[in-house]
C-alpha cells in the first residue's frame, strides 16, 4: 500500500536530458549576460569566462547533435559564436610578438606573488631564470621586502611601497632611471609605481599597477576608477609607455577594452589557453595579468611562467625600444 500525502504532488526525478537542457540554458544566459557587462558589475564578471562558456557550449552542441535535437544544437552553436566574437575581437586588438630587431632589448618580469605565499625562494629562482632588466612584484609586505634583499645585488635600483594588505608594490631595476615615484591613482588609494628610463635621448615610462579585484559593486567601481586614472596618466606622458601588472580584468572585459580605447595602448597577446589566474588550476586560467604598450614599442616575446607558490603565474615580456 502506498502512502499518499494529500495535497502533495510527486515530482519526477531530473533526467540526464533535463540536466543538459538546464545547463545549456544557463550557459546561454551567462553568454547573453556578458553583453550587459558595461551596465552592471555582476554581468561584467561573466565576460571573464568567455572561453569557458565557449568550450562548454561547444561540448553541449556536440551532445545535442548526437542526440538529434537540432533546436538545442542550434542554440548551443549560437552561444559558441556569441562567445567567439569578443574573444576574436580581443585578439585582433592585441599585438603579437614579432621577430627580434637590431638594438638593445628590454626584458620585464611581473609577478603577483601573493602576500601569504611562503615561497620567496621560488620567486627568486624565477627571477634568476628569466634574468629581467625590470622586476615588478605585487602584494609585497615588509616580510617580502626582507626576503627579497638578495635581489639588490643584481637590481640595485628600487622603488617600493610595501603594505600589510594585498596591495603593496615594488619595482627593481638593473638599469638606472631618470625618475621614479609612487603614485596613488583613483579613490582606492592603492599604490602604483612609475619609472622613466632614457636611452639615446628617448624616454620610456613604465607604470606598474594593481587595482582591486571586482568582487563586489564597490570594489568593481574602485577598480574601474583606478583604470580610468591610469588612462589619464598614460595620456599625459610625452614618451613611450609600457603598462604592466595584475589588472584584475580579462581582455574580453568591457573595462579592459575601454582602457585600450582611451589611450590607444596595445595589449600584448597572451598565448592561447595560457591564462595567469588562478595558478592552482591546471587548465582554464583567466588572463588578468597584462602588458600594454604604445604602438612605437616592438614586442619580441611574451611568456607565462611557472607557478611560484602564489595564486598568479608570472608573465614576462621582451621588447625593442627603438
PDB file of C-alpha atoms in Angstrom:
ATOM      1  CA  UNK A   1       0.000   0.000   0.000  1.00  0.00           C
ATOM      2  CA  UNK A   2       1.401   3.413  -0.987  1.00  0.00           C
ATOM      3  CA  UNK A   3       1.334   6.271   1.448  1.00  0.00           C
ATOM      4  CA  UNK A   4      -0.110   9.316  -0.290  1.00  0.00           C
ATOM      5  CA  UNK A   5       0.081  12.679   1.397  1.00  0.00           C
ATOM      6  CA  UNK A   6      -2.957  14.792   0.451  1.00  0.00           C
ATOM      7  CA  UNK A   7      -2.075  17.974  -1.441  1.00  0.00           C
ATOM      8  CA  UNK A   8       1.488  16.885  -2.305  1.00  0.00           C
ATOM      9  CA  UNK A   9       2.328  16.363  -5.987  1.00  0.00           C
ATOM     10  CA  UNK A  10       5.047  13.846  -6.724  1.00  0.00           C
ATOM     11  CA  UNK A  11       7.951  15.251  -8.761  1.00  0.00           C
ATOM     12  CA  UNK A  12       9.663  13.224 -11.424  1.00  0.00           C
ATOM     13  CA  UNK A  13      13.427  12.931 -10.944  1.00  0.00           C
ATOM     14  CA  UNK A  14      15.517  15.175 -13.189  1.00  0.00           C
ATOM     15  CA  UNK A  15      16.673  13.203 -16.233  1.00  0.00           C
ATOM     16  CA  UNK A  16      20.086  13.454 -17.881  1.00  0.00           C
ATOM     17  CA  UNK A  17      18.427  15.181 -20.809  1.00  0.00           C
ATOM     18  CA  UNK A  18      16.722  17.640 -18.482  1.00  0.00           C
ATOM     19  CA  UNK A  19      20.033  18.377 -16.787  1.00  0.00           C
ATOM     20  CA  UNK A  20      21.669  19.014 -20.162  1.00  0.00           C
ATOM     21  CA  UNK A  21      18.836  21.335 -21.151  1.00  0.00           C
ATOM     22  CA  UNK A  22      19.161  23.352 -17.952  1.00  0.00           C
ATOM     23  CA  UNK A  23      22.951  23.517 -18.323  1.00  0.00           C
ATOM     24  CA  UNK A  24      22.615  24.750 -21.901  1.00  0.00           C
ATOM     25  CA  UNK A  25      20.126  27.408 -20.844  1.00  0.00           C
ATOM     26  CA  UNK A  26      22.379  28.607 -18.021  1.00  0.00           C
ATOM     27  CA  UNK A  27      25.381  28.815 -20.364  1.00  0.00           C
ATOM     28  CA  UNK A  28      23.301  30.772 -22.887  1.00  0.00           C
ATOM     29  CA  UNK A  29      22.041  33.144 -20.197  1.00  0.00           C
ATOM     30  CA  UNK A  30      25.605  33.706 -18.955  1.00  0.00           C
ATOM     31  CA  UNK A  31      26.721  34.351 -22.544  1.00  0.00           C
ATOM     32  CA  UNK A  32      23.963  36.906 -23.097  1.00  0.00           C
ATOM     33  CA  UNK A  33      24.537  38.486 -19.677  1.00  0.00           C
ATOM     34  CA  UNK A  34      28.142  39.233 -20.579  1.00  0.00           C
ATOM     35  CA  UNK A  35      26.971  41.687 -23.223  1.00  0.00           C
ATOM     36  CA  UNK A  36      25.487  43.791 -20.417  1.00  0.00           C
ATOM     37  CA  UNK A  37      28.881  43.993 -18.720  1.00  0.00           C
ATOM     38  CA  UNK A  38      29.123  47.746 -19.271  1.00  0.00           C
ATOM     39  CA  UNK A  39      25.951  48.262 -17.225  1.00  0.00           C
ATOM     40  CA  UNK A  40      26.477  46.167 -14.103  1.00  0.00           C
ATOM     41  CA  UNK A  41      29.470  44.676 -12.335  1.00  0.00           C
ATOM     42  CA  UNK A  42      27.898  41.212 -11.987  1.00  0.00           C
ATOM     43  CA  UNK A  43      27.384  40.992 -15.746  1.00  0.00           C
ATOM     44  CA  UNK A  44      30.936  42.235 -16.278  1.00  0.00           C
ATOM     45  CA  UNK A  45      32.238  39.285 -14.256  1.00  0.00           C
ATOM     46  CA  UNK A  46      30.693  36.956 -16.838  1.00  0.00           C
ATOM     47  CA  UNK A  47      32.909  38.426 -19.564  1.00  0.00           C
ATOM     48  CA  UNK A  48      35.976  36.904 -17.907  1.00  0.00           C
ATOM     49  CA  UNK A  49      34.673  33.409 -18.673  1.00  0.00           C
ATOM     50  CA  UNK A  50      34.068  33.711 -22.415  1.00  0.00           C
ATOM     51  CA  UNK A  51      36.459  30.908 -23.328  1.00  0.00           C
ATOM     52  CA  UNK A  52      34.994  28.601 -20.676  1.00  0.00           C
ATOM     53  CA  UNK A  53      31.459  29.273 -21.883  1.00  0.00           C
ATOM     54  CA  UNK A  54      32.538  28.692 -25.477  1.00  0.00           C
ATOM     55  CA  UNK A  55      34.067  25.317 -24.625  1.00  0.00           C
ATOM     56  CA  UNK A  56      31.066  24.271 -22.543  1.00  0.00           C
ATOM     57  CA  UNK A  57      28.588  25.199 -25.267  1.00  0.00           C
ATOM     58  CA  UNK A  58      30.699  23.508 -27.937  1.00  0.00           C
ATOM     59  CA  UNK A  59      30.586  20.292 -25.924  1.00  0.00           C
ATOM     60  CA  UNK A  60      26.864  20.632 -25.321  1.00  0.00           C
ATOM     61  CA  UNK A  61      26.289  21.329 -29.002  1.00  0.00           C
ATOM     62  CA  UNK A  62      28.094  18.125 -29.922  1.00  0.00           C
ATOM     63  CA  UNK A  63      25.922  16.189 -27.468  1.00  0.00           C
ATOM     64  CA  UNK A  64      22.738  17.686 -28.912  1.00  0.00           C
ATOM     65  CA  UNK A  65      23.854  16.820 -32.444  1.00  0.00           C
ATOM     66  CA  UNK A  66      24.434  13.216 -31.379  1.00  0.00           C
ATOM     67  CA  UNK A  67      21.035  13.243 -29.691  1.00  0.00           C
ATOM     68  CA  UNK A  68      19.447  14.568 -32.901  1.00  0.00           C
ATOM     69  CA  UNK A  69      17.984  17.595 -31.149  1.00  0.00           C
ATOM     70  CA  UNK A  70      18.506  20.273 -33.826  1.00  0.00           C
ATOM     71  CA  UNK A  71      16.887  23.145 -31.894  1.00  0.00           C
ATOM     72  CA  UNK A  72      19.111  22.657 -28.863  1.00  0.00           C
ATOM     73  CA  UNK A  73      22.149  22.072 -31.087  1.00  0.00           C
ATOM     74  CA  UNK A  74      21.487  25.319 -32.964  1.00  0.00           C
ATOM     75  CA  UNK A  75      21.078  27.238 -29.694  1.00  0.00           C
ATOM     76  CA  UNK A  76      24.388  25.885 -28.384  1.00  0.00           C
ATOM     77  CA  UNK A  77      26.160  26.749 -31.657  1.00  0.00           C
ATOM     78  CA  UNK A  78      24.763  30.278 -31.485  1.00  0.00           C
ATOM     79  CA  UNK A  79      26.199  30.545 -27.957  1.00  0.00           C
ATOM     80  CA  UNK A  80      29.583  29.393 -29.256  1.00  0.00           C
ATOM     81  CA  UNK A  81      29.516  32.135 -31.890  1.00  0.00           C
ATOM     82  CA  UNK A  82      28.456  34.822 -29.410  1.00  0.00           C
ATOM     83  CA  UNK A  83      31.390  33.956 -27.135  1.00  0.00           C
ATOM     84  CA  UNK A  84      33.829  33.594 -30.023  1.00  0.00           C
ATOM     85  CA  UNK A  85      33.208  37.111 -31.346  1.00  0.00           C
ATOM     86  CA  UNK A  86      34.547  39.035 -28.287  1.00  0.00           C
ATOM     87  CA  UNK A  87      37.449  36.580 -27.984  1.00  0.00           C
ATOM     88  CA  UNK A  88      38.476  37.210 -31.595  1.00  0.00           C
ATOM     89  CA  UNK A  89      37.995  40.958 -31.145  1.00  0.00           C
ATOM     90  CA  UNK A  90      40.295  40.955 -28.119  1.00  0.00           C
ATOM     91  CA  UNK A  91      42.961  39.031 -30.034  1.00  0.00           C
ATOM     92  CA  UNK A  92      42.636  41.377 -33.005  1.00  0.00           C
ATOM     93  CA  UNK A  93      43.303  44.409 -30.786  1.00  0.00           C
ATOM     94  CA  UNK A  94      46.333  42.775 -29.184  1.00  0.00           C
ATOM     95  CA  UNK A  95      49.864  42.842 -30.539  1.00  0.00           C
ATOM     96  CA  UNK A  96      51.606  39.547 -31.217  1.00  0.00           C
ATOM     97  CA  UNK A  97      55.356  39.127 -30.684  1.00  0.00           C
ATOM     98  CA  UNK A  98      57.470  39.670 -33.795  1.00  0.00           C
ATOM     99  CA  UNK A  99      60.984  38.776 -34.860  1.00  0.00           C
ATOM    100  CA  UNK A 100      63.832  40.471 -32.958  1.00  0.00           C
ATOM    101  CA  UNK A 101      65.019  43.814 -34.252  1.00  0.00           C
ATOM    102  CA  UNK A 102      68.554  45.205 -34.097  1.00  0.00           C
ATOM    103  CA  UNK A 103      69.401  47.092 -30.959  1.00  0.00           C
ATOM    104  CA  UNK A 104      69.010  46.658 -27.202  1.00  0.00           C
ATOM    105  CA  UNK A 105      66.245  44.504 -25.751  1.00  0.00           C
ATOM    106  CA  UNK A 106      64.357  45.351 -22.553  1.00  0.00           C
ATOM    107  CA  UNK A 107      63.055  42.376 -20.554  1.00  0.00           C
ATOM    108  CA  UNK A 108      60.386  42.939 -17.887  1.00  0.00           C
ATOM    109  CA  UNK A 109      59.049  40.382 -15.397  1.00  0.00           C
ATOM    110  CA  UNK A 110      55.771  40.872 -13.480  1.00  0.00           C
ATOM    111  CA  UNK A 111      54.545  38.650 -10.636  1.00  0.00           C
ATOM    112  CA  UNK A 112      51.659  38.927  -8.225  1.00  0.00           C
ATOM    113  CA  UNK A 113      53.458  36.961  -5.513  1.00  0.00           C
ATOM    114  CA  UNK A 114      50.512  36.774  -3.049  1.00  0.00           C
ATOM    115  CA  UNK A 115      51.173  38.261   0.370  1.00  0.00           C
ATOM    116  CA  UNK A 116      50.871  34.988   2.336  1.00  0.00           C
ATOM    117  CA  UNK A 117      52.958  32.952  -0.122  1.00  0.00           C
ATOM    118  CA  UNK A 118      55.849  31.416   1.888  1.00  0.00           C
ATOM    119  CA  UNK A 119      57.953  30.568  -1.181  1.00  0.00           C
ATOM    120  CA  UNK A 120      60.195  33.574  -1.696  1.00  0.00           C
ATOM    121  CA  UNK A 121      62.835  31.100  -2.893  1.00  0.00           C
ATOM    122  CA  UNK A 122      60.643  30.193  -5.888  1.00  0.00           C
ATOM    123  CA  UNK A 123      60.175  33.843  -6.761  1.00  0.00           C
ATOM    124  CA  UNK A 124      63.925  34.485  -6.599  1.00  0.00           C
ATOM    125  CA  UNK A 125      64.555  31.371  -8.711  1.00  0.00           C
ATOM    126  CA  UNK A 126      62.086  32.608 -11.335  1.00  0.00           C
ATOM    127  CA  UNK A 127      63.827  35.994 -11.414  1.00  0.00           C
ATOM    128  CA  UNK A 128      67.222  34.320 -11.894  1.00  0.00           C
ATOM    129  CA  UNK A 129      65.865  32.127 -14.695  1.00  0.00           C
ATOM    130  CA  UNK A 130      64.185  34.959 -16.609  1.00  0.00           C
ATOM    131  CA  UNK A 131      67.043  37.405 -15.942  1.00  0.00           C
ATOM    132  CA  UNK A 132      64.919  40.549 -16.469  1.00  0.00           C
ATOM    133  CA  UNK A 133      66.018  44.157 -16.570  1.00  0.00           C
ATOM    134  CA  UNK A 134      62.938  45.229 -14.577  1.00  0.00           C
ATOM    135  CA  UNK A 135      61.115  43.201 -11.914  1.00  0.00           C
ATOM    136  CA  UNK A 136      57.622  44.254 -10.834  1.00  0.00           C
ATOM    137  CA  UNK A 137      56.232  42.434  -7.793  1.00  0.00           C
ATOM    138  CA  UNK A 138      52.768  42.953  -6.341  1.00  0.00           C
ATOM    139  CA  UNK A 139      51.325  42.060  -2.909  1.00  0.00           C
ATOM    140  CA  UNK A 140      54.645  42.636  -1.175  1.00  0.00           C
ATOM    141  CA  UNK A 141      54.786  43.470   2.537  1.00  0.00           C
ATOM    142  CA  UNK A 142      57.740  44.080   4.863  1.00  0.00           C
ATOM    143  CA  UNK A 143      58.422  40.319   5.121  1.00  0.00           C
ATOM    144  CA  UNK A 144      58.665  40.038   1.356  1.00  0.00           C
ATOM    145  CA  UNK A 145      60.999  43.033   1.176  1.00  0.00           C
ATOM    146  CA  UNK A 146      63.358  41.405   3.693  1.00  0.00           C
ATOM    147  CA  UNK A 147      63.328  38.070   1.874  1.00  0.00           C
ATOM    148  CA  UNK A 148      63.963  39.753  -1.466  1.00  0.00           C
ATOM    149  CA  UNK A 149      67.003  41.704  -0.297  1.00  0.00           C
ATOM    150  CA  UNK A 150      69.358  39.443  -2.362  1.00  0.00           C
ATOM    151  CA  UNK A 151      67.745  40.934  -5.467  1.00  0.00           C
ATOM    152  CA  UNK A 152      69.539  44.194  -4.720  1.00  0.00           C
ATOM    153  CA  UNK A 153      72.857  42.639  -5.760  1.00  0.00           C
ATOM    154  CA  UNK A 154      71.739  42.411  -9.405  1.00  0.00           C
ATOM    155  CA  UNK A 155      68.977  45.030  -9.474  1.00  0.00           C
ATOM    156  CA  UNK A 156      70.203  47.898  -7.282  1.00  0.00           C
ATOM    157  CA  UNK A 157      67.549  50.454  -8.236  1.00  0.00           C
ATOM    158  CA  UNK A 158      64.387  50.055  -6.164  1.00  0.00           C
ATOM    159  CA  UNK A 159      61.110  51.930  -5.810  1.00  0.00           C
ATOM    160  CA  UNK A 160      58.714  50.265  -3.350  1.00  0.00           C
ATOM    161  CA  UNK A 161      55.553  50.763  -1.317  1.00  0.00           C
ATOM    162  CA  UNK A 162      55.123  47.604   0.815  1.00  0.00           C
ATOM    163  CA  UNK A 163      51.811  47.179   2.645  1.00  0.00           C
ATOM    164  CA  UNK A 164      50.389  44.642   5.112  1.00  0.00           C
ATOM    165  CA  UNK A 165      47.361  44.040   2.863  1.00  0.00           C
ATOM    166  CA  UNK A 166      47.388  42.631  -0.680  1.00  0.00           C
ATOM    167  CA  UNK A 167      48.303  45.878  -2.431  1.00  0.00           C
ATOM    168  CA  UNK A 168      51.961  46.509  -1.728  1.00  0.00           C
ATOM    169  CA  UNK A 169      54.046  47.020  -4.872  1.00  0.00           C
ATOM    170  CA  UNK A 170      57.745  47.211  -5.710  1.00  0.00           C
ATOM    171  CA  UNK A 171      59.893  47.585  -8.800  1.00  0.00           C
ATOM    172  CA  UNK A 172      63.573  46.645  -9.064  1.00  0.00           C
ATOM    173  CA  UNK A 173      65.821  47.573 -11.991  1.00  0.00           C
ATOM    174  CA  UNK A 174      69.325  46.765 -13.111  1.00  0.00           C
ATOM    175  CA  UNK A 175      69.173  49.901 -15.269  1.00  0.00           C
ATOM    176  CA  UNK A 176      69.385  53.385 -13.761  1.00  0.00           C
ATOM    177  CA  UNK A 177      66.306  55.522 -14.165  1.00  0.00           C
ATOM    178  CA  UNK A 178      65.940  59.244 -14.542  1.00  0.00           C
ATOM    179  CA  UNK A 179      62.757  59.441 -12.481  1.00  0.00           C
ATOM    180  CA  UNK A 180      60.840  57.152 -10.122  1.00  0.00           C
ATOM    181  CA  UNK A 181      57.789  57.696  -7.941  1.00  0.00           C
ATOM    182  CA  UNK A 182      54.942  56.019  -6.107  1.00  0.00           C
ATOM    183  CA  UNK A 183      51.572  57.162  -7.421  1.00  0.00           C
ATOM    184  CA  UNK A 184      48.076  56.930  -5.979  1.00  0.00           C
ATOM    185  CA  UNK A 185      45.646  56.646  -8.870  1.00  0.00           C
ATOM    186  CA  UNK A 186      41.950  56.606  -8.081  1.00  0.00           C
ATOM    187  CA  UNK A 187      39.856  56.579  -4.936  1.00  0.00           C
ATOM    188  CA  UNK A 188      41.040  53.165  -3.741  1.00  0.00           C
ATOM    189  CA  UNK A 189      44.337  54.826  -2.737  1.00  0.00           C
ATOM    190  CA  UNK A 190      46.441  51.769  -3.516  1.00  0.00           C
ATOM    191  CA  UNK A 191      49.976  52.473  -4.752  1.00  0.00           C
ATOM    192  CA  UNK A 192      51.275  52.227  -8.299  1.00  0.00           C
ATOM    193  CA  UNK A 193      54.922  52.604  -9.274  1.00  0.00           C
ATOM    194  CA  UNK A 194      56.186  54.662 -12.206  1.00  0.00           C
ATOM    195  CA  UNK A 195      59.748  54.932 -13.504  1.00  0.00           C
ATOM    196  CA  UNK A 196      61.318  56.636 -16.503  1.00  0.00           C
ATOM    197  CA  UNK A 197      64.233  55.130 -18.409  1.00  0.00           C
ATOM    198  CA  UNK A 198      66.256  57.011 -21.012  1.00  0.00           C
ATOM    199  CA  UNK A 199      68.302  55.790 -23.975  1.00  0.00           C
ATOM    200  CA  UNK A 200      69.914  57.884 -26.705  1.00  0.00           C
ATOM    201  CA  UNK A 201      67.699  60.820 -25.805  1.00  0.00           C
ATOM    202  CA  UNK A 202      64.468  58.768 -25.895  1.00  0.00           C
ATOM    203  CA  UNK A 203      62.405  58.108 -22.815  1.00  0.00           C
ATOM    204  CA  UNK A 204      60.322  55.118 -21.789  1.00  0.00           C
ATOM    205  CA  UNK A 205      57.774  55.427 -18.979  1.00  0.00           C
ATOM    206  CA  UNK A 206      56.896  52.203 -17.172  1.00  0.00           C
ATOM    207  CA  UNK A 207      53.829  52.066 -14.929  1.00  0.00           C
ATOM    208  CA  UNK A 208      53.173  49.088 -12.660  1.00  0.00           C
ATOM    209  CA  UNK A 209      49.710  48.935 -11.119  1.00  0.00           C
ATOM    210  CA  UNK A 210      47.385  46.537  -9.277  1.00  0.00           C
ATOM    211  CA  UNK A 211      43.730  47.599  -8.950  1.00  0.00           C
ATOM    212  CA  UNK A 212      41.272  45.956  -6.569  1.00  0.00           C
ATOM    213  CA  UNK A 213      39.556  42.752  -7.717  1.00  0.00           C
ATOM    214  CA  UNK A 214      35.900  43.266  -8.773  1.00  0.00           C
ATOM    215  CA  UNK A 215      34.450  41.049  -6.045  1.00  0.00           C
ATOM    216  CA  UNK A 216      31.704  43.499  -5.075  1.00  0.00           C
ATOM    217  CA  UNK A 217      29.977  46.528  -6.512  1.00  0.00           C
ATOM    218  CA  UNK A 218      32.251  48.864  -4.538  1.00  0.00           C
ATOM    219  CA  UNK A 219      35.443  47.025  -5.447  1.00  0.00           C
ATOM    220  CA  UNK A 220      34.417  46.957  -9.103  1.00  0.00           C
ATOM    221  CA  UNK A 221      33.791  50.703  -9.003  1.00  0.00           C
ATOM    222  CA  UNK A 222      37.175  51.340  -7.407  1.00  0.00           C
ATOM    223  CA  UNK A 223      38.949  49.107  -9.939  1.00  0.00           C
ATOM    224  CA  UNK A 224      37.263  50.921 -12.811  1.00  0.00           C
ATOM    225  CA  UNK A 225      38.109  54.289 -11.298  1.00  0.00           C
ATOM    226  CA  UNK A 226      41.775  53.322 -10.959  1.00  0.00           C
ATOM    227  CA  UNK A 227      41.981  52.110 -14.556  1.00  0.00           C
ATOM    228  CA  UNK A 228      40.412  55.389 -15.744  1.00  0.00           C
ATOM    229  CA  UNK A 229      43.064  57.297 -13.795  1.00  0.00           C
ATOM    230  CA  UNK A 230      45.726  55.054 -15.323  1.00  0.00           C
ATOM    231  CA  UNK A 231      44.468  56.088 -18.777  1.00  0.00           C
ATOM    232  CA  UNK A 232      44.667  59.752 -17.747  1.00  0.00           C
ATOM    233  CA  UNK A 233      48.253  59.250 -16.553  1.00  0.00           C
ATOM    234  CA  UNK A 234      49.227  57.489 -19.774  1.00  0.00           C
ATOM    235  CA  UNK A 235      47.749  60.277 -21.914  1.00  0.00           C
ATOM    236  CA  UNK A 236      49.850  62.818 -20.010  1.00  0.00           C
ATOM    237  CA  UNK A 237      53.167  61.122 -20.827  1.00  0.00           C
ATOM    238  CA  UNK A 238      55.195  62.613 -23.691  1.00  0.00           C
ATOM    239  CA  UNK A 239      57.230  59.423 -24.098  1.00  0.00           C
ATOM    240  CA  UNK A 240      56.682  55.776 -24.967  1.00  0.00           C
ATOM    241  CA  UNK A 241      54.695  53.938 -22.286  1.00  0.00           C
ATOM    242  CA  UNK A 242      54.518  50.395 -21.003  1.00  0.00           C
ATOM    243  CA  UNK A 243      51.736  49.471 -18.554  1.00  0.00           C
ATOM    244  CA  UNK A 244      52.213  46.230 -16.652  1.00  0.00           C
ATOM    245  CA  UNK A 245      50.612  44.423 -13.731  1.00  0.00           C
ATOM    246  CA  UNK A 246      47.690  42.431 -12.391  1.00  0.00           C
ATOM    247  CA  UNK A 247      44.806  44.487 -13.770  1.00  0.00           C
ATOM    248  CA  UNK A 248      42.042  42.183 -12.489  1.00  0.00           C
ATOM    249  CA  UNK A 249      40.320  42.283 -15.885  1.00  0.00           C
ATOM    250  CA  UNK A 250      40.355  39.853 -18.798  1.00  0.00           C
ATOM    251  CA  UNK A 251      40.854  41.023 -22.408  1.00  0.00           C
ATOM    252  CA  UNK A 252      37.157  40.323 -23.096  1.00  0.00           C
ATOM    253  CA  UNK A 253      36.030  42.653 -20.301  1.00  0.00           C
ATOM    254  CA  UNK A 254      34.488  45.990 -21.380  1.00  0.00           C
ATOM    255  CA  UNK A 255      36.588  47.652 -18.677  1.00  0.00           C
ATOM    256  CA  UNK A 256      39.757  46.361 -20.331  1.00  0.00           C
ATOM    257  CA  UNK A 257      38.525  47.377 -23.790  1.00  0.00           C
ATOM    258  CA  UNK A 258      37.861  50.905 -22.511  1.00  0.00           C
ATOM    259  CA  UNK A 259      41.424  51.150 -21.190  1.00  0.00           C
ATOM    260  CA  UNK A 260      42.738  50.181 -24.615  1.00  0.00           C
ATOM    261  CA  UNK A 261      40.485  52.669 -26.425  1.00  0.00           C
ATOM    262  CA  UNK A 262      41.218  55.535 -24.035  1.00  0.00           C
ATOM    263  CA  UNK A 263      44.887  55.808 -24.954  1.00  0.00           C
ATOM    264  CA  UNK A 264      45.483  53.533 -27.917  1.00  0.00           C
ATOM    265  CA  UNK A 265      47.538  51.193 -25.780  1.00  0.00           C
ATOM    266  CA  UNK A 266      48.075  47.809 -27.390  1.00  0.00           C
ATOM    267  CA  UNK A 267      47.764  44.790 -25.099  1.00  0.00           C
ATOM    268  CA  UNK A 268      50.313  42.064 -25.691  1.00  0.00           C
ATOM    269  CA  UNK A 269      48.569  38.902 -26.833  1.00  0.00           C
ATOM    270  CA  UNK A 270      48.580  36.022 -24.365  1.00  0.00           C
ATOM    271  CA  UNK A 271      49.475  32.593 -25.740  1.00  0.00           C
ATOM    272  CA  UNK A 272      46.286  30.645 -26.498  1.00  0.00           C
ATOM    273  CA  UNK A 273      44.997  28.928 -23.378  1.00  0.00           C
ATOM    274  CA  UNK A 274      47.744  30.408 -21.173  1.00  0.00           C
ATOM    275  CA  UNK A 275      45.941  32.442 -18.542  1.00  0.00           C
ATOM    276  CA  UNK A 276      47.512  33.520 -15.257  1.00  0.00           C
ATOM    277  CA  UNK A 277      44.833  33.098 -12.554  1.00  0.00           C
ATOM    278  CA  UNK A 278      44.164  31.018 -10.542  1.00  0.00           C
ATOM    279  CA  UNK A 279      47.542  29.307 -10.688  1.00  0.00           C
ATOM    280  CA  UNK A 280      46.162  26.203  -8.939  1.00  0.00           C
ATOM    281  CA  UNK A 281      44.077  25.268 -11.983  1.00  0.00           C
ATOM    282  CA  UNK A 282      45.844  23.009 -14.488  1.00  0.00           C
ATOM    283  CA  UNK A 283      43.612  24.377 -17.267  1.00  0.00           C
ATOM    284  CA  UNK A 284      41.179  27.223 -17.728  1.00  0.00           C
ATOM    285  CA  UNK A 285      43.148  30.037 -16.100  1.00  0.00           C
ATOM    286  CA  UNK A 286      41.976  33.575 -16.885  1.00  0.00           C
ATOM    287  CA  UNK A 287      44.456  36.113 -18.364  1.00  0.00           C
ATOM    288  CA  UNK A 288      44.227  39.034 -15.920  1.00  0.00           C
ATOM    289  CA  UNK A 289      47.953  39.867 -15.732  1.00  0.00           C
ATOM    290  CA  UNK A 290      48.901  42.102 -18.638  1.00  0.00           C
ATOM    291  CA  UNK A 291      51.454  44.129 -20.519  1.00  0.00           C
ATOM    292  CA  UNK A 292      50.217  47.024 -22.669  1.00  0.00           C
ATOM    293  CA  UNK A 293      52.450  49.206 -24.821  1.00  0.00           C
ATOM    294  CA  UNK A 294      52.215  52.278 -27.014  1.00  0.00           C
ATOM    295  CA  UNK A 295      52.393  51.454 -30.749  1.00  0.00           C
ATOM    296  CA  UNK A 296      56.004  52.609 -31.152  1.00  0.00           C
ATOM    297  CA  UNK A 297      57.286  49.760 -28.952  1.00  0.00           C
ATOM    298  CA  UNK A 298      58.010  46.454 -30.677  1.00  0.00           C
ATOM    299  CA  UNK A 299      57.181  43.323 -28.687  1.00  0.00           C
ATOM    300  CA  UNK A 300      59.554  40.444 -29.356  1.00  0.00           C
ATOM    301  CA  UNK A 301      58.492  37.841 -26.821  1.00  0.00           C
ATOM    302  CA  UNK A 302      55.774  37.256 -24.246  1.00  0.00           C
ATOM    303  CA  UNK A 303      55.714  34.292 -21.888  1.00  0.00           C
ATOM    304  CA  UNK A 304      53.672  32.968 -18.982  1.00  0.00           C
ATOM    305  CA  UNK A 305      55.966  31.495 -16.345  1.00  0.00           C
ATOM    306  CA  UNK A 306      55.699  28.512 -13.992  1.00  0.00           C
ATOM    307  CA  UNK A 307      53.977  28.591 -10.568  1.00  0.00           C
ATOM    308  CA  UNK A 308      55.882  30.352  -7.781  1.00  0.00           C
ATOM    309  CA  UNK A 309      53.584  29.478  -4.874  1.00  0.00           C
ATOM    310  CA  UNK A 310      51.055  32.288  -5.217  1.00  0.00           C
ATOM    311  CA  UNK A 311      47.669  32.393  -6.925  1.00  0.00           C
ATOM    312  CA  UNK A 312      49.018  34.030 -10.109  1.00  0.00           C
ATOM    313  CA  UNK A 313      51.521  32.849 -12.686  1.00  0.00           C
ATOM    314  CA  UNK A 314      54.362  35.200 -13.652  1.00  0.00           C
ATOM    315  CA  UNK A 315      54.451  36.955 -17.014  1.00  0.00           C
ATOM    316  CA  UNK A 316      57.451  38.392 -18.790  1.00  0.00           C
ATOM    317  CA  UNK A 317      57.963  40.363 -21.956  1.00  0.00           C
ATOM    318  CA  UNK A 318      60.840  41.330 -24.197  1.00  0.00           C
ATOM    319  CA  UNK A 319      60.548  44.467 -26.270  1.00  0.00           C
ATOM    320  CA  UNK A 320      62.652  46.525 -28.587  1.00  0.00           C
ATOM    321  CA  UNK A 321      62.863  50.148 -27.618  1.00  0.00           C
ATOM    322  CA  UNK A 322      63.875  51.985 -30.787  1.00  0.00           C
TER     323      UNK A 322
END
